[in-house]
Coordinates of C-alpha atoms in Angstrom, one line a residue:
M1 CA 48.1 41.9 -31.7
C2 CA 47.4 42.5 -28.3
G3 CA 48.5 41.0 -24.5
I4 CA 46.1 39.3 -22.2
T5 CA 45.5 38.4 -18.9
G6 CA 42.9 37.1 -16.5
F7 CA 41.4 35.2 -14.1
A8 CA 38.6 33.0 -12.8
E9 CA 37.6 32.1 -9.3
K10 CA 34.5 30.8 -7.9
H11 CA 34.6 34.5 -6.0
H12 CA 36.1 37.7 -5.2
E13 CA 35.4 40.8 -5.0
A14 CA 35.2 43.1 -8.5
A15 CA 37.5 46.1 -7.3
R16 CA 39.9 44.2 -5.8
A17 CA 39.9 41.8 -9.1
R18 CA 40.1 44.9 -11.2
D19 CA 42.9 46.3 -9.6
I20 CA 44.7 43.2 -9.5
V21 CA 44.1 42.0 -13.0
R22 CA 44.9 46.0 -14.3
A23 CA 48.0 44.9 -12.7
M24 CA 48.9 42.2 -14.1
A25 CA 48.5 43.2 -17.9
D26 CA 50.3 46.1 -16.9
L27 CA 53.9 43.4 -17.1
I28 CA 53.3 43.0 -20.4
V29 CA 52.1 46.7 -21.3
Y30 CA 55.3 45.8 -24.0
R31 CA 52.8 44.7 -26.2
G32 CA 50.0 47.1 -26.5
P33 CA 51.2 49.9 -25.4
D34 CA 48.0 51.7 -27.5
G35 CA 45.8 51.1 -25.5
E36 CA 44.0 48.1 -22.5
G37 CA 40.4 47.5 -21.3
Y38 CA 39.5 45.1 -18.5
F39 CA 35.9 43.7 -18.3
V40 CA 35.4 41.8 -14.3
D41 CA 32.7 40.4 -12.9
D42 CA 32.6 38.3 -9.1
Q43 CA 34.2 35.7 -10.7
V44 CA 36.4 36.4 -14.2
A45 CA 39.2 39.3 -14.4
L46 CA 39.8 40.0 -18.2
G47 CA 42.4 42.5 -19.1
H48 CA 43.7 43.4 -22.7
R49 CA 47.4 45.7 -24.4
R50 CA 46.4 46.4 -27.3
L51 CA 49.0 46.8 -30.9
S52 CA 46.1 48.5 -32.9
I53 CA 46.9 47.1 -36.3
I54 CA 43.4 46.5 -37.5
D55 CA 39.6 48.5 -37.2
L56 CA 42.4 51.7 -35.5
E57 CA 39.0 52.9 -33.7
G58 CA 37.0 50.1 -33.6
G59 CA 38.2 46.8 -32.5
R60 CA 38.5 47.9 -28.8
Q61 CA 39.1 44.9 -26.1
P62 CA 37.2 42.1 -24.1
M63 CA 34.5 42.9 -26.9
F64 CA 30.8 42.1 -25.9
N65 CA 28.0 40.8 -27.8
E66 CA 25.3 42.4 -28.9
D67 CA 22.8 40.8 -25.0
G68 CA 26.4 41.5 -23.2
N69 CA 26.3 37.3 -22.8
L70 CA 30.3 37.0 -24.3
V71 CA 32.7 39.1 -23.8
V72 CA 35.9 38.0 -25.4
V73 CA 39.9 38.9 -25.1
F74 CA 42.2 38.1 -28.1
N75 CA 45.7 38.5 -28.9
G76 CA 46.9 37.4 -33.1
E77 CA 45.3 37.4 -37.0
I78 CA 42.9 36.3 -38.2
Y79 CA 43.3 36.4 -41.8
N80 CA 39.8 34.9 -43.2
F81 CA 37.8 36.6 -40.6
Q82 CA 36.6 39.4 -43.9
A83 CA 34.8 36.1 -45.2
L84 CA 33.0 34.4 -41.8
R85 CA 31.6 37.9 -41.7
E86 CA 30.1 37.3 -45.5
E87 CA 28.7 33.4 -43.9
L88 CA 27.8 35.3 -40.3
T89 CA 26.6 38.1 -41.9
A90 CA 23.9 35.8 -44.4
A91 CA 22.9 33.0 -41.3
G92 CA 21.7 36.6 -39.8
H93 CA 24.6 38.0 -37.4
T94 CA 24.6 42.3 -36.9
F95 CA 28.7 43.2 -36.6
A96 CA 29.3 47.1 -35.0
T97 CA 33.1 46.6 -36.2
R98 CA 35.3 45.4 -38.6
S99 CA 37.5 44.5 -36.2
D100 CA 38.5 40.0 -36.9
T101 CA 37.7 40.0 -32.8
E102 CA 34.0 40.5 -33.2
V103 CA 34.3 37.4 -36.0
L104 CA 35.2 35.4 -32.7
L105 CA 31.3 36.6 -30.7
H106 CA 29.4 35.7 -33.7
G107 CA 31.8 32.7 -34.8
Y108 CA 31.0 31.3 -30.9
E109 CA 27.4 32.2 -31.1
Q110 CA 27.0 30.1 -34.2
W111 CA 29.5 27.4 -34.2
G112 CA 30.3 27.0 -30.4
R113 CA 33.5 24.6 -30.5
D114 CA 33.6 23.8 -33.5
L115 CA 35.1 28.2 -34.0
P116 CA 38.0 26.9 -33.3
G117 CA 38.7 24.5 -36.8
R118 CA 37.0 27.0 -38.5
L119 CA 39.9 29.9 -37.8
R120 CA 43.3 31.0 -40.5
G121 CA 45.7 32.8 -38.5
M122 CA 47.7 32.6 -35.6
F123 CA 46.2 33.8 -32.5
T124 CA 44.9 32.9 -28.4
F125 CA 41.7 33.7 -27.4
V126 CA 39.3 33.9 -24.2
I127 CA 35.7 33.4 -23.9
W128 CA 33.5 34.3 -20.9
D129 CA 29.9 33.3 -20.8
R130 CA 28.3 34.8 -18.1
Q131 CA 25.3 33.2 -18.4
K132 CA 27.4 29.9 -18.7
K133 CA 29.6 30.9 -16.3
S134 CA 32.3 28.9 -18.8
L135 CA 35.7 30.7 -20.4
F136 CA 36.3 28.8 -23.0
G137 CA 39.5 29.8 -24.9
A138 CA 41.7 27.8 -28.4
R139 CA 45.1 28.8 -29.7
D140 CA 46.3 28.0 -33.7
I141 CA 47.3 25.6 -34.8
F142 CA 51.0 26.1 -35.0
G143 CA 51.2 28.3 -31.1
I144 CA 52.5 31.0 -33.2
K145 CA 50.8 33.0 -29.9
P146 CA 51.2 32.2 -26.7
F147 CA 49.3 30.9 -24.2
Y148 CA 50.1 30.0 -20.4
Y149 CA 47.7 28.7 -18.1
Y150 CA 47.7 28.2 -13.3
N151 CA 45.1 26.3 -12.1
V152 CA 45.9 25.7 -8.4
D153 CA 42.6 25.1 -5.4
G154 CA 39.8 27.3 -7.7
L155 CA 42.4 29.6 -8.8
F156 CA 42.3 29.9 -12.5
L157 CA 45.0 32.3 -13.8
F158 CA 45.3 32.9 -17.7
G159 CA 48.2 35.2 -20.2
S160 CA 50.6 35.4 -23.4
E161 CA 53.0 35.9 -20.7
I162 CA 53.9 34.0 -17.7
K163 CA 55.3 37.6 -16.1
S164 CA 51.6 38.9 -16.0
F165 CA 50.8 35.5 -13.2
L166 CA 52.8 38.0 -10.6
A167 CA 51.0 40.4 -9.8
H168 CA 48.3 38.3 -9.0
P169 CA 48.3 37.5 -4.7
G170 CA 46.9 33.7 -5.5
F171 CA 50.1 32.7 -7.7
C172 CA 52.2 31.0 -5.9
K173 CA 56.0 31.2 -8.2
E174 CA 58.4 27.8 -7.7
L175 CA 60.8 27.3 -10.0
N176 CA 60.4 23.9 -11.2
E177 CA 63.7 22.4 -10.1
A178 CA 62.9 19.2 -12.0
R179 CA 63.2 20.3 -15.4
L180 CA 66.4 22.0 -15.0
P181 CA 68.8 18.5 -16.9
E182 CA 66.0 18.6 -19.9
Y183 CA 66.1 23.1 -20.0
L184 CA 70.3 22.3 -20.4
S185 CA 69.9 19.3 -22.5
I186 CA 67.7 20.7 -25.1
E187 CA 67.3 24.6 -24.1
Y188 CA 63.4 24.6 -24.6
I189 CA 61.0 22.3 -21.4
P190 CA 59.4 20.0 -24.3
N191 CA 56.0 19.3 -23.5
E192 CA 53.2 22.0 -21.9
E193 CA 55.4 21.9 -18.7
T194 CA 57.1 25.4 -17.7
M195 CA 60.3 26.1 -15.8
F196 CA 57.8 27.8 -13.6
K197 CA 56.2 24.9 -11.0
N198 CA 52.3 24.5 -11.9
V199 CA 51.9 27.2 -15.0
F200 CA 51.9 24.9 -17.8
K201 CA 51.7 25.9 -21.8
L202 CA 48.3 25.4 -23.8
P203 CA 49.7 23.0 -27.0
G204 CA 48.5 24.5 -30.4
A205 CA 45.9 23.0 -32.1
H206 CA 44.3 22.8 -29.0
L207 CA 41.2 24.3 -27.4
F208 CA 40.0 24.7 -22.8
T209 CA 36.4 25.0 -21.1
W210 CA 36.9 26.2 -17.4
Q211 CA 34.0 26.1 -15.3
D212 CA 33.6 25.4 -11.7
G213 CA 37.7 25.3 -11.1
E214 CA 37.9 22.1 -13.5
M215 CA 39.6 22.5 -17.1
K216 CA 39.2 20.7 -20.3
I217 CA 41.4 20.2 -22.8
E218 CA 41.2 18.4 -26.4
R219 CA 43.1 18.6 -30.3
Y220 CA 40.7 20.1 -32.3
Y221 CA 43.5 20.0 -35.5
D222 CA 45.5 17.8 -36.0
I223 CA 48.6 17.5 -38.0
R224 CA 48.6 14.4 -41.0
Y225 CA 50.5 13.7 -43.6
H226 CA 48.7 12.9 -47.3
I227 CA 51.1 12.3 -49.6
D228 CA 49.5 13.1 -53.0
E229 CA 52.2 11.2 -55.9
T230 CA 50.9 12.2 -59.0
P231 CA 52.1 16.0 -59.5
T232 CA 55.2 16.0 -60.3
Q233 CA 57.9 18.3 -59.2
A234 CA 57.7 21.2 -61.6
E235 CA 53.8 21.6 -60.4
W236 CA 54.4 21.3 -56.7
E237 CA 56.8 24.6 -58.0
Q238 CA 53.4 25.5 -59.2
R239 CA 51.2 25.0 -56.1
I240 CA 53.9 26.8 -54.0
T241 CA 54.1 29.1 -55.4
D242 CA 50.4 30.2 -56.0
A243 CA 49.9 29.5 -52.1
F244 CA 52.5 31.6 -50.7
A245 CA 51.7 34.1 -52.8
E246 CA 47.8 33.7 -51.2
S247 CA 49.1 33.7 -47.7
V248 CA 51.1 37.1 -48.1
A249 CA 48.9 38.4 -49.2
A250 CA 46.1 37.4 -46.6
H251 CA 49.4 38.6 -43.6
Q252 CA 49.5 41.8 -45.0
I253 CA 45.7 42.8 -44.2
A254 CA 46.2 45.6 -41.5
D255 CA 45.3 49.4 -41.5
V256 CA 48.8 50.6 -40.9
E257 CA 51.6 50.3 -42.7
V258 CA 53.9 46.7 -43.4
G259 CA 57.4 45.9 -43.9
C260 CA 60.0 42.4 -43.9
F261 CA 62.0 40.9 -42.4
L262 CA 64.9 40.1 -44.3
S263 CA 68.3 38.0 -43.5
S264 CA 70.6 36.2 -46.7
G265 CA 68.0 32.6 -46.8
V266 CA 66.3 31.9 -49.4
D267 CA 62.8 32.0 -46.6
S268 CA 62.9 36.2 -46.6
S269 CA 63.8 36.2 -49.6
F270 CA 60.9 34.5 -51.0
V271 CA 58.5 36.2 -48.8
V272 CA 60.4 40.1 -49.3
N273 CA 60.1 39.7 -52.9
E274 CA 56.5 38.2 -53.4
V275 CA 55.6 41.7 -51.1
A276 CA 57.4 43.9 -53.4
K277 CA 55.2 42.2 -56.1
G278 CA 51.8 44.6 -54.5
T279 CA 54.3 46.9 -52.5
P280 CA 57.1 47.7 -54.9
H281 CA 59.4 50.4 -52.0
V282 CA 58.4 47.4 -49.0
K283 CA 61.2 48.0 -46.6
S284 CA 63.3 45.2 -45.8
F285 CA 65.2 44.6 -42.1
S286 CA 68.4 43.6 -41.7
V287 CA 70.9 43.1 -39.0
G288 CA 73.9 42.0 -38.7
Y289 CA 77.5 42.3 -37.0
A290 CA 81.1 44.3 -36.8
E291 CA 82.0 41.4 -37.8
E292 CA 81.9 41.1 -41.2
K293 CA 82.5 36.8 -41.3
Y294 CA 79.3 36.4 -39.0
S295 CA 77.2 39.0 -40.4
E296 CA 74.4 38.3 -43.5
L297 CA 73.7 42.0 -44.3
P298 CA 76.0 42.2 -47.3
Y299 CA 73.8 38.8 -48.4
A300 CA 70.0 41.2 -47.6
Q301 CA 71.7 43.9 -48.9
A302 CA 72.6 43.2 -51.9
F303 CA 69.0 41.5 -53.0
S304 CA 67.5 44.6 -51.7
R305 CA 69.3 46.4 -54.1
E306 CA 69.1 43.5 -57.3
I307 CA 65.0 43.6 -56.7
G308 CA 65.0 47.5 -55.2
V309 CA 63.5 47.2 -52.4
P310 CA 64.9 49.5 -50.0
S311 CA 67.1 48.1 -46.5
I312 CA 67.4 49.5 -43.4
A313 CA 69.9 47.7 -41.6
N314 CA 71.7 47.7 -37.6
T315 CA 75.0 46.0 -36.6
V316 CA 75.3 44.9 -33.4
D317 CA 78.2 44.8 -31.4
A318 CA 79.5 42.8 -29.1
D319 CA 78.6 44.8 -25.3
Q320 CA 75.5 45.2 -27.0
F321 CA 74.9 41.7 -27.3
F322 CA 76.0 41.6 -23.4
E323 CA 73.9 44.1 -21.8
A324 CA 71.0 42.4 -24.0
N325 CA 71.0 39.7 -22.5
R326 CA 69.8 40.8 -19.2
V327 CA 66.3 42.2 -19.9
I328 CA 66.1 39.5 -23.2
Q329 CA 65.9 36.6 -20.6
W330 CA 63.0 38.6 -18.7
Y331 CA 60.4 39.5 -22.1
L332 CA 61.7 35.4 -22.6
D333 CA 59.3 34.3 -19.1
E334 CA 61.9 30.9 -19.1
P335 CA 65.3 30.3 -19.7
M336 CA 66.8 30.5 -23.2
P337 CA 69.6 29.9 -24.1
N338 CA 69.5 30.4 -28.2
P339 CA 71.8 33.9 -29.4
A340 CA 69.9 33.9 -32.6
E341 CA 67.1 35.6 -30.1
V342 CA 70.4 38.8 -28.8
P343 CA 70.4 39.9 -33.1
L344 CA 66.3 39.2 -33.3
Y345 CA 65.4 42.0 -30.0
F346 CA 67.6 43.9 -31.9
L347 CA 66.5 43.3 -35.6
A348 CA 63.3 44.0 -34.1
Q349 CA 63.3 47.1 -32.3
N350 CA 64.9 48.9 -35.5
A351 CA 62.0 47.3 -37.3
R352 CA 59.8 49.3 -35.1
R353 CA 60.9 53.0 -35.2
Y354 CA 59.3 52.3 -39.0
V355 CA 56.8 50.0 -39.2
K356 CA 54.3 48.4 -36.7
V357 CA 54.2 44.9 -38.6
V358 CA 57.1 42.7 -40.0
L359 CA 56.2 39.6 -42.6
S360 CA 59.0 36.5 -41.5
G361 CA 60.1 33.1 -42.7
E362 CA 59.5 31.3 -39.9
G363 CA 58.5 27.4 -40.1
A364 CA 60.0 27.1 -44.0
D365 CA 62.6 24.2 -42.8
E366 CA 60.1 22.5 -40.5
L367 CA 57.1 22.4 -43.3
F368 CA 58.8 22.1 -46.7
G369 CA 62.2 20.7 -44.9
G370 CA 64.9 22.6 -44.7
Y371 CA 67.4 21.7 -42.0
P372 CA 71.0 19.1 -43.1
M373 CA 68.9 16.6 -39.9
Y374 CA 66.5 15.4 -42.5
C375 CA 69.7 15.1 -45.3
Q376 CA 71.3 13.1 -42.5
A377 CA 67.8 11.0 -42.4
V378 CA 67.5 10.2 -45.4
H379 CA 71.0 8.8 -44.8
F380 CA 70.0 6.9 -42.4
E381 CA 66.8 5.9 -43.6
N382 CA 68.8 3.9 -46.8
Y383 CA 71.0 2.7 -44.2
S384 CA 68.2 0.7 -42.4
R385 CA 66.4 -0.5 -45.9
R386 CA 69.7 -2.6 -46.8
V387 CA 71.1 -3.7 -43.6
P388 CA 69.1 -6.2 -40.9
G389 CA 68.9 -3.9 -37.9
A390 CA 70.8 -7.0 -35.7
V391 CA 73.0 -6.1 -38.0
R392 CA 73.4 -2.8 -36.8
R393 CA 73.0 -3.5 -33.5
F394 CA 76.4 -5.5 -33.7
L395 CA 78.0 -2.5 -35.8
S396 CA 77.0 0.4 -33.4
R397 CA 77.7 -1.4 -30.2
A398 CA 81.1 -2.6 -31.8
A399 CA 82.3 0.8 -33.0
A400 CA 80.7 2.2 -29.1
A401 CA 83.5 0.3 -27.7
M402 CA 86.6 1.1 -30.5
P403 CA 89.3 4.7 -30.8
E404 CA 87.7 7.3 -32.8
F405 CA 87.7 6.6 -36.4
K406 CA 86.0 8.2 -39.9
G407 CA 82.0 7.4 -40.4
K408 CA 81.8 6.0 -35.9
H409 CA 79.2 8.0 -35.7
F410 CA 77.4 7.3 -38.4
L411 CA 77.1 3.6 -37.2
V412 CA 76.8 3.9 -33.4
R413 CA 73.7 6.5 -34.7
G414 CA 72.6 4.3 -37.1
G415 CA 71.8 0.7 -34.8
M416 CA 69.6 3.6 -32.9
E417 CA 66.3 4.0 -32.8
P418 CA 65.0 6.9 -34.7
W419 CA 63.9 9.2 -31.4
R420 CA 67.3 7.8 -28.6
R421 CA 69.4 10.1 -31.7
Y422 CA 66.7 12.9 -32.3
M423 CA 69.8 15.5 -31.9
R424 CA 67.7 18.1 -30.7
A425 CA 68.0 16.1 -27.5
N426 CA 71.4 15.9 -27.1
Y427 CA 71.2 19.9 -28.5
V428 CA 74.3 21.2 -25.7
F429 CA 75.6 18.3 -24.2
A430 CA 76.6 15.5 -25.8
S431 CA 75.0 13.0 -23.0
S432 CA 73.4 13.0 -20.1
A433 CA 76.3 11.8 -17.6
D434 CA 78.4 14.4 -20.3
R435 CA 75.5 16.9 -18.6
D436 CA 74.9 16.0 -14.9
Q437 CA 78.7 16.7 -14.4
Y438 CA 77.9 20.2 -14.2
L439 CA 74.7 19.6 -12.0
K440 CA 74.8 20.5 -8.0
K441 CA 72.4 18.1 -7.4
D442 CA 72.2 13.8 -8.5
Y443 CA 68.3 14.8 -10.1
R444 CA 67.6 11.3 -11.8
A445 CA 66.7 12.6 -15.0
P446 CA 64.4 10.5 -17.5
A447 CA 68.1 10.5 -20.7
P448 CA 66.1 13.8 -22.8
E449 CA 65.4 11.9 -25.6
T450 CA 62.4 10.1 -23.2
F451 CA 61.4 13.5 -23.5
F452 CA 60.7 12.9 -28.3
K453 CA 59.8 9.1 -27.4
P454 CA 56.1 9.7 -27.4
Y455 CA 56.5 12.5 -30.4
F456 CA 58.1 9.4 -32.7
D457 CA 55.3 7.6 -31.2
R458 CA 52.7 9.1 -32.9
V459 CA 54.5 9.0 -36.3
A460 CA 56.0 5.4 -36.3
G461 CA 54.3 5.1 -39.6
L462 CA 56.9 7.7 -41.5
D463 CA 59.5 7.8 -42.7
E464 CA 62.1 9.1 -41.2
P465 CA 62.5 12.6 -42.9
T466 CA 58.6 13.4 -42.0
A467 CA 58.7 11.9 -38.8
L468 CA 61.6 14.0 -37.2
Q469 CA 59.7 17.3 -39.3
W470 CA 56.3 16.0 -38.0
V471 CA 58.3 16.1 -34.5
D472 CA 60.2 18.6 -35.5
I473 CA 56.7 21.2 -35.8
H474 CA 56.0 20.5 -32.3
T475 CA 58.7 20.7 -30.0
W476 CA 61.6 22.8 -31.9
M477 CA 59.4 25.3 -34.0
L478 CA 56.6 25.9 -31.1
Y479 CA 59.1 25.9 -28.3
D480 CA 62.5 27.8 -29.3
I481 CA 61.6 29.5 -33.1
L482 CA 58.3 30.8 -32.2
L483 CA 58.7 31.3 -28.9
K484 CA 61.8 34.0 -29.6
A485 CA 60.2 35.4 -32.6
D486 CA 56.7 36.5 -30.1
R487 CA 59.1 37.4 -27.0
M488 CA 61.7 39.3 -29.2
S489 CA 58.8 41.4 -31.7
M490 CA 56.5 42.2 -28.8
A491 CA 58.7 43.1 -26.2
N492 CA 58.9 46.0 -29.5
S493 CA 55.5 46.0 -30.1
L494 CA 56.3 45.2 -32.9
E495 CA 53.8 42.1 -34.9
L496 CA 56.1 40.0 -36.5
R497 CA 53.9 37.5 -39.4
V498 CA 54.7 34.3 -40.4
P499 CA 53.5 33.7 -44.2
F500 CA 55.0 30.2 -44.2
L501 CA 52.8 29.0 -41.6
D502 CA 49.2 29.4 -43.0
R503 CA 46.9 27.2 -43.1
N504 CA 46.9 27.2 -46.9
M505 CA 50.4 25.9 -46.9
L506 CA 50.6 23.7 -43.8
E507 CA 48.0 21.5 -45.5
L508 CA 50.0 22.2 -49.1
A509 CA 53.3 20.6 -47.1
L510 CA 51.8 17.3 -45.8
S511 CA 50.9 16.3 -48.9
I512 CA 54.0 17.2 -50.7
P513 CA 56.5 13.7 -51.9
R514 CA 59.9 13.5 -49.2
R515 CA 61.7 13.6 -52.4
Y516 CA 60.8 17.3 -53.4
R517 CA 61.6 17.8 -49.7
C518 CA 64.6 16.6 -49.1
D519 CA 67.2 14.4 -50.3
E520 CA 70.2 12.9 -49.1
E521 CA 71.9 15.8 -50.1
H522 CA 69.7 18.5 -51.1
T523 CA 66.7 20.7 -48.4
K524 CA 64.0 22.6 -49.7
I525 CA 64.2 21.3 -53.1
A526 CA 60.8 21.7 -54.1
L527 CA 61.0 25.1 -52.7
R528 CA 64.1 26.6 -53.7
G529 CA 62.7 25.1 -57.2
A530 CA 59.5 27.8 -56.9
A531 CA 61.7 30.1 -55.2
L532 CA 64.4 29.8 -58.7
R533 CA 61.5 30.7 -60.6
Q534 CA 61.8 34.4 -58.9
L535 CA 64.4 34.9 -57.4
P536 CA 68.6 35.1 -57.8
E537 CA 70.4 31.5 -58.5
S538 CA 72.5 32.7 -56.1
V539 CA 69.4 33.3 -53.2
A540 CA 67.5 29.7 -54.4
R541 CA 70.0 27.8 -53.3
R542 CA 72.3 29.2 -50.7
R543 CA 72.9 27.3 -48.2
K544 CA 71.0 27.9 -44.7
L545 CA 73.0 29.3 -42.1
G546 CA 70.5 30.2 -39.6
F547 CA 71.8 33.9 -37.2
P548 CA 75.8 33.0 -36.9
V549 CA 76.3 34.1 -33.8
P550 CA 81.0 35.9 -32.8
L551 CA 80.2 34.5 -29.7
N552 CA 82.7 31.9 -29.8
D553 CA 85.1 34.4 -30.0
W554 CA 83.3 36.9 -27.6
L555 CA 83.6 34.4 -25.1
R556 CA 87.4 34.3 -25.0
Q557 CA 87.7 38.3 -25.0
D558 CA 88.8 38.8 -21.4
K559 CA 86.0 41.8 -21.1
Y560 CA 83.3 38.7 -20.7
Y561 CA 85.3 36.3 -19.8
A562 CA 84.7 38.1 -17.2
M563 CA 81.5 38.6 -16.5
V564 CA 80.8 35.2 -16.9
R565 CA 83.1 34.0 -14.7
E566 CA 81.4 35.5 -12.4
K567 CA 78.3 34.5 -12.6
F568 CA 79.7 31.0 -12.6
T569 CA 81.5 32.0 -8.7
G570 CA 78.6 33.7 -7.9
P571 CA 75.6 32.5 -5.5
V572 CA 73.5 31.3 -7.9
A573 CA 75.6 29.0 -9.7
E574 CA 76.5 27.5 -6.5
Q575 CA 73.0 27.1 -5.8
F576 CA 72.5 24.8 -8.8
F577 CA 75.9 24.1 -9.6
N578 CA 79.4 22.3 -9.8
V579 CA 81.1 25.3 -10.2
P580 CA 84.9 24.4 -10.2
A581 CA 83.1 22.3 -13.1
I582 CA 82.0 25.0 -15.4
C583 CA 84.8 27.7 -14.7
R584 CA 86.7 24.3 -15.7
L585 CA 83.7 24.7 -19.1
L586 CA 84.9 28.1 -19.2
D587 CA 88.4 29.0 -19.2
D588 CA 88.5 25.6 -21.6
H589 CA 86.8 27.7 -24.5
K590 CA 88.7 30.3 -23.4
A591 CA 92.3 28.9 -23.5
G592 CA 91.6 28.0 -27.1
K593 CA 91.3 23.7 -25.6
A594 CA 87.2 23.7 -25.9
K595 CA 84.0 24.9 -27.8
N596 CA 82.1 25.4 -25.3
M597 CA 80.2 28.3 -25.9
T598 CA 76.7 26.3 -26.5
K599 CA 77.6 24.8 -23.1
I600 CA 78.5 28.4 -21.3
W601 CA 75.8 29.5 -22.6
S602 CA 72.7 27.7 -21.6
I603 CA 74.7 27.9 -18.1
Y604 CA 74.8 31.8 -17.2
S605 CA 71.6 32.5 -19.4
F606 CA 70.2 30.2 -16.8
I607 CA 71.7 31.8 -14.0
L608 CA 70.4 35.5 -15.6
W609 CA 67.3 34.3 -15.7
Y610 CA 67.0 33.2 -12.5
E611 CA 68.6 36.1 -10.9
L612 CA 65.9 37.9 -12.0
Y613 CA 63.0 35.6 -11.4
F614 CA 63.5 34.5 -8.0
V615 CA 66.5 37.8 -6.7
N616 CA 66.1 40.8 -8.1
T617 CA 62.4 40.5 -9.0
A618 CA 61.4 43.5 -10.0
P619 CA 61.6 44.3 -13.5
P620 CA 65.5 45.4 -15.1
A621 CA 66.5 48.7 -16.8
G622 CA 66.2 48.3 -20.2
V623 CA 62.0 46.9 -20.1
Y624 CA 59.4 48.3 -21.5
A625 CA 59.3 51.7 -20.4
G626 CA 56.8 55.0 -21.6
R627 CA 53.4 54.5 -23.3
G628 CA 54.3 54.4 -27.7
E629 CA 58.4 53.2 -27.0
T630 CA 60.2 50.6 -27.0
G631 CA 62.5 49.6 -24.1
R632 CA 66.4 49.8 -24.4
A633 CA 68.8 47.1 -23.1

């Protein structure tokens, strides 16, 4: 697990390029505090920061093939590297290390552009072919590991994090202001754009080539459902059990100790229980709040005791939460107002004191049908089946014009196409009009839901709950769940692995009928059934909590209200927002007239982020400060 960065251009002076790429890598040193390495020629500069997990002595990067023509920098883990190594050895390749990195070099020699499709793991990598003068790279099928690029006027920058670009003198740092409305509504930009103009994300399951200033991107893997109606629910539960056991075993491959994150939910409990079968004293890590009604710790610690696993916990108070949020916005690269990132940051910080690697439960909800909105989609699907479209649209218009009554929300949304009622599009504000009253400018922005229509169009033939899962995998999971998991763990030099997001687990999930994923009342039906065979019923059937946060209450306290109000009346707020309107939003929340936490935090997080990247541009106090240490907010 590492951080990679670099650049390519038609020609540069090698000594100066080395200084630049070293400075770029220094900005993400926390991703790899155990070592550094660089390769520079007259066209390319590659930088690498290493967190040593596999082949501690022999896995240094950049790494070369035998004749030195190919050079690779790599971030991630290849879980099937041993099998690929055997295949490549049989084909005549000779290995000099025990690392998974070397498999990429020989795999590219053997299979060329087909290499990414053979990999099982989480990864981004870039290979420089010195003879062809071309770069080749790819990102794993889920997008677990990040990859950003900038390709302007013959300069190509790439990296695990955008902030590494700041050290390159050719990078033009500019706010992608046109996307501010979408960020406020959705909490992220649901496509390849970022909040920096001309900086893009390489999508998951895509590869690229760069040569002579031209970049070509193509998909190498497509997530497609292929439902198998033959097995019974019991048989699906057994298949999940077997596949998950194998995935967890693969995700434990390491030359260092591996621990686990543990919340109160079934997903992380399933992970911990599986790991504990082979490692009885595996360390589990949990986080909570001093306010007990928001804390998951009692549930997590009770489960730990029941299965005999050591539980290591820490708590977060309001002062820590608000103090950390500033440095967290720096680590995130782009503004993100999901309050769950803060306890996750402290959870990773505590875990890093004991281990270098943790397993976590991300991805189970998206693959196996875990969100309540999937149940709602079953209701909408049944409604659509029983009531003709013209009637549904009439009832939708009629209900929208009526005063509030029970069932209005369902009727209004029931007359919409699935992409229009996708709840994550207007996740923060009820509508574009609701959002726009707080913006200083009229951006003439499209409705947020239009950003999701292309995703729904690609799976138009699927039932609605399944379509929602597919869209979530390609947007919410990629741009929110996995991004904050990567940033908050790597900010603390901790590798986070996600055994549910495994290629074999995906192929299994894509074949499970919808009725074994969710119905009108139940989520993750087959997965919970598998868990019920091994876990206490109270855990296997527990409803999803996520990371509950007492922020709603804290924003009504004078100290934290004043913190936010200071930013809401400051120069950044004056530049982008309708200051009287956002202050009224905050005041109404404090007075108990409304619950505006999500809206307040979306605006506040943007202001903090903008200050860090466009006003006071030095890394904030608390960012990773030295080799072998993690920064503290």
